[in-house]
PDB file of C-alpha atoms in Angstrom:
ATOM      1  CA  GLN D   9       0.000   0.000   0.000  1.00 81.00           C
ATOM      2  CA  THR D  10       1.066   3.536  -0.668  1.00 91.00           C
ATOM      3  CA  ILE D  11       2.070   5.670   2.297  1.00 90.00           C
ATOM      4  CA  PHE D  12       1.230   9.315   1.741  1.00 94.00           C
ATOM      5  CA  ASN D  13       3.227  12.308   2.963  1.00 95.00           C
ATOM      6  CA  ASP D  14       0.458  14.746   3.883  1.00 96.00           C
ATOM      7  CA  ALA D  15       0.492  17.928   5.892  1.00 96.00           C
ATOM      8  CA  ILE D  16      -2.081  18.044   8.693  1.00 96.00           C
ATOM      9  CA  GLU D  17      -2.427  20.354  11.661  1.00 96.00           C
ATOM     10  CA  LEU D  18      -2.221  18.565  15.011  1.00 96.00           C
ATOM     11  CA  ASP D  19      -5.548  20.155  16.010  1.00 95.00           C
ATOM     12  CA  ASP D  20      -7.217  18.748  12.884  1.00 97.00           C
ATOM     13  CA  LEU D  21      -5.810  15.282  13.526  1.00 97.00           C
ATOM     14  CA  ILE D  22      -7.198  15.321  17.073  1.00 96.00           C
ATOM     15  CA  LYS D  23     -10.593  16.639  15.902  1.00 97.00           C
ATOM     16  CA  ARG D  24     -10.936  13.956  13.226  1.00 98.00           C
ATOM     17  CA  ALA D  25      -9.965  11.082  15.529  1.00 98.00           C
ATOM     18  CA  THR D  26     -12.238  12.376  18.289  1.00 97.00           C
ATOM     19  CA  ALA D  27     -15.170  12.977  15.920  1.00 98.00           C
ATOM     20  CA  ALA D  28     -15.006   9.350  14.812  1.00 96.00           C
ATOM     21  CA  ASN D  29     -15.750   8.347  18.433  1.00 98.00           C
ATOM     22  CA  LEU D  30     -18.083  11.175  19.465  1.00 98.00           C
ATOM     23  CA  GLU D  31     -21.295   9.152  19.365  1.00 97.00           C
ATOM     24  CA  GLU D  32     -19.868   6.469  21.670  1.00 96.00           C
ATOM     25  CA  LEU D  33     -18.301   9.065  23.997  1.00 97.00           C
ATOM     26  CA  GLU D  34     -21.647  10.828  24.417  1.00 97.00           C
ATOM     27  CA  ALA D  35     -23.718   7.637  24.692  1.00 97.00           C
ATOM     28  CA  LYS D  36     -21.803   6.204  27.640  1.00 95.00           C
ATOM     29  CA  PRO D  37     -21.303   9.168  28.649  1.00 97.00           C
ATOM     30  CA  LEU D  38     -17.585   9.767  29.083  1.00 98.00           C
ATOM     31  CA  ARG D  39     -15.553  12.907  29.609  1.00 98.00           C
ATOM     32  CA  LEU D  40     -12.647  13.468  27.232  1.00 98.00           C
ATOM     33  CA  HIS D  41      -9.872  15.739  28.527  1.00 98.00           C
ATOM     34  CA  GLN D  42      -7.412  17.166  26.030  1.00 97.00           C
ATOM     35  CA  ALA D  43      -3.991  18.609  26.810  1.00 96.00           C
ATOM     36  CA  LEU D  44      -2.444  19.877  23.591  1.00 94.00           C
ATOM     37  CA  PRO D  45       0.434  22.248  22.839  1.00 93.00           C
ATOM     38  CA  HIS D  46      -0.663  25.880  22.560  1.00 90.00           C
ATOM     39  CA  GLU D  47       1.288  26.524  19.386  1.00 89.00           C
ATOM     40  CA  HIS D  48       0.079  25.317  15.990  1.00 89.00           C
ATOM     41  CA  TYR D  49       1.982  22.296  14.795  1.00 91.00           C
ATOM     42  CA  THR D  50       1.901  20.824  11.301  1.00 94.00           C
ATOM     43  CA  LEU D  51       2.631  17.118  10.994  1.00 94.00           C
ATOM     44  CA  ARG D  52       4.093  15.497   7.879  1.00 94.00           C
ATOM     45  CA  CYS D  53       2.570  12.028   7.851  1.00 94.00           C
ATOM     46  CA  ASP D  54       0.032   9.755   6.233  1.00 96.00           C
ATOM     47  CA  ALA D  55      -2.885  11.729   7.663  1.00 96.00           C
ATOM     48  CA  ARG D  56      -5.533   9.091   6.965  1.00 96.00           C
ATOM     49  CA  ARG D  57      -3.569   6.299   8.613  1.00 95.00           C
ATOM     50  CA  LEU D  58      -2.467   8.365  11.598  1.00 95.00           C
ATOM     51  CA  THR D  59      -6.045   9.553  12.133  1.00 97.00           C
ATOM     52  CA  GLN D  60      -7.236   5.934  12.009  1.00 94.00           C
ATOM     53  CA  ALA D  61      -4.551   4.813  14.463  1.00 94.00           C
ATOM     54  CA  LEU D  62      -5.441   7.550  16.948  1.00 96.00           C
ATOM     55  CA  SER D  63      -9.138   6.849  16.461  1.00 96.00           C
ATOM     56  CA  ASN D  64      -8.495   3.161  17.256  1.00 92.00           C
ATOM     57  CA  LEU D  65      -6.730   4.098  20.501  1.00 93.00           C
ATOM     58  CA  ILE D  66      -9.587   6.403  21.518  1.00 97.00           C
ATOM     59  CA  SER D  67     -12.136   3.719  20.579  1.00 94.00           C
ATOM     60  CA  ASN D  68     -10.314   1.186  22.745  1.00 90.00           C
ATOM     61  CA  ALA D  69     -10.325   3.641  25.659  1.00 95.00           C
ATOM     62  CA  VAL D  70     -14.060   4.277  25.175  1.00 96.00           C
ATOM     63  CA  LYS D  71     -14.791   0.551  25.049  1.00 92.00           C
ATOM     64  CA  PHE D  72     -13.047  -0.264  28.321  1.00 90.00           C
ATOM     65  CA  THR D  73     -13.813   2.863  30.364  1.00 95.00           C
ATOM     66  CA  PRO D  74     -16.855   2.494  32.637  1.00 95.00           C
ATOM     67  CA  ALA D  75     -19.854   4.809  32.186  1.00 96.00           C
ATOM     68  CA  LEU D  76     -19.257   8.336  33.513  1.00 97.00           C
ATOM     69  CA  GLY D  77     -15.518   7.693  33.336  1.00 97.00           C
ATOM     70  CA  GLN D  78     -12.770   9.869  31.945  1.00 98.00           C
ATOM     71  CA  ILE D  79     -10.304   9.631  29.079  1.00 98.00           C
ATOM     72  CA  TRP D  80      -7.208  11.807  28.663  1.00 98.00           C
ATOM     73  CA  LEU D  81      -5.724  12.688  25.293  1.00 98.00           C
ATOM     74  CA  GLU D  82      -2.357  14.409  25.555  1.00 98.00           C
ATOM     75  CA  ALA D  83       0.134  15.632  22.982  1.00 96.00           C
ATOM     76  CA  GLU D  84       3.557  16.915  23.957  1.00 95.00           C
ATOM     77  CA  PHE D  85       6.824  17.770  22.301  1.00 91.00           C
ATOM     78  CA  VAL D  86       9.662  15.452  23.282  1.00 92.00           C
ATOM     79  CA  LYS D  87      13.244  15.160  22.112  1.00 92.00           C
ATOM     80  CA  GLU D  88      12.284  12.586  19.477  1.00 89.00           C
ATOM     81  CA  GLY D  89       9.382  14.680  18.110  1.00 90.00           C
ATOM     82  CA  LEU D  90       5.756  14.570  19.192  1.00 91.00           C
ATOM     83  CA  ARG D  91       4.226  12.102  21.660  1.00 94.00           C
ATOM     84  CA  ILE D  92       0.470  11.500  21.679  1.00 96.00           C
ATOM     85  CA  THR D  93      -0.883   9.597  24.675  1.00 96.00           C
ATOM     86  CA  VAL D  94      -4.358   8.177  25.341  1.00 96.00           C
ATOM     87  CA  ARG D  95      -5.126   7.183  28.949  1.00 96.00           C
ATOM     88  CA  ASP D  96      -8.367   5.889  30.419  1.00 96.00           C
ATOM     89  CA  GLU D  97      -9.950   4.575  33.600  1.00 95.00           C
ATOM     90  CA  GLY D  98     -10.450   1.071  32.249  1.00 89.00           C
ATOM     91  CA  ILE D  99      -9.263  -2.136  33.860  1.00 82.00           C
ATOM     92  CA  GLY D 100      -5.824  -1.888  32.307  1.00 80.00           C
ATOM     93  CA  ILE D 101      -3.797  -4.664  30.778  1.00 76.00           C
ATOM     94  CA  LEU D 102      -2.244  -7.387  32.900  1.00 79.00           C
ATOM     95  CA  PRO D 103       1.564  -7.559  32.670  1.00 80.00           C
ATOM     96  CA  LYS D 104       1.328 -11.076  31.200  1.00 80.00           C
ATOM     97  CA  ASP D 105      -0.832  -9.725  28.340  1.00 74.00           C
ATOM     98  CA  LEU D 106       1.255  -6.653  27.477  1.00 74.00           C
ATOM     99  CA  GLU D 107       3.360  -8.418  24.858  1.00 75.00           C
ATOM    100  CA  ARG D 108       0.340 -10.031  23.191  1.00 71.00           C
ATOM    101  CA  VAL D 109      -2.209  -7.203  22.904  1.00 69.00           C
ATOM    102  CA  PHE D 110      -0.469  -5.718  19.874  1.00 67.00           C
ATOM    103  CA  GLU D 111      -0.664  -9.033  17.985  1.00 69.00           C
ATOM    104  CA  PRO D 112      -3.500  -9.234  15.425  1.00 62.00           C
ATOM    105  CA  PHE D 113      -6.662 -11.031  16.611  1.00 53.00           C
ATOM    106  CA  CYS D 114      -5.394 -11.212  20.187  1.00 59.00           C
ATOM    107  CA  GLN D 115      -7.288  -9.871  23.176  1.00 60.00           C
ATOM    108  CA  ALA D 116      -6.311  -9.652  26.822  1.00 58.00           C
ATOM    109  CA  GLU D 117      -7.607 -12.480  28.974  1.00 58.00           C
ATOM    110  CA  SER D 118     -10.168 -11.157  31.440  1.00 54.00           C
ATOM    111  CA  ASP D 119     -13.852 -11.615  32.146  1.00 50.00           C
ATOM    112  CA  TYR D 120     -14.304  -7.865  31.672  1.00 49.00           C
ATOM    113  CA  GLY D 121     -12.606  -7.867  28.279  1.00 48.00           C
ATOM    114  CA  LYS D 122     -14.698 -10.812  27.060  1.00 52.00           C
ATOM    115  CA  ARG D 123     -17.871  -8.744  27.531  1.00 55.00           C
ATOM    116  CA  TYR D 124     -16.904  -6.605  24.571  1.00 56.00           C
ATOM    117  CA  GLN D 125     -17.160  -7.619  20.960  1.00 58.00           C
ATOM    118  CA  GLY D 126     -14.133  -7.103  18.825  1.00 54.00           C
ATOM    119  CA  MET D 127     -11.701  -8.861  16.572  1.00 51.00           C
ATOM    120  CA  GLY D 128      -8.565  -7.880  18.457  1.00 54.00           C
ATOM    121  CA  LEU D 129      -7.358  -5.556  15.713  1.00 49.00           C
ATOM    122  CA  GLY D 130      -7.712  -2.078  17.264  1.00 53.00           C
ATOM    123  CA  LEU D 131      -4.370  -1.958  19.069  1.00 58.00           C
ATOM    124  CA  PRO D 132      -2.359  -3.812  16.394  1.00 50.00           C
ATOM    125  CA  LEU D 133      -3.619  -1.384  13.743  1.00 53.00           C
ATOM    126  CA  ALA D 134      -2.827   1.586  15.967  1.00 53.00           C
TER     127      ALA D 134
END
């Protein structure tokens, strides 16, 4: 597949990825906190794929955060470039599952996780 070298504003990337999950965020309902750099920042990336990856991370956080919970979306400049972090109040991932959850079609082993439908592709695609 072709990887594109697009220009996208960080704010636009965040808006697109968040908008893709807005219905689920509001239905649960969940509170999404955003901590973004104040200055405008243009990314050179495959905008469609990066938006999808971030959307997958947000979707995973929405899926495993209990109703009325909170999700944090943070972007910060680091020595290596830009770091985007998604945190939630979900059950977390057991240490024994950390290596496996990024494998396609794999899901963490827990009764809580088995309640949710999914193919185990969200994190590997992200």
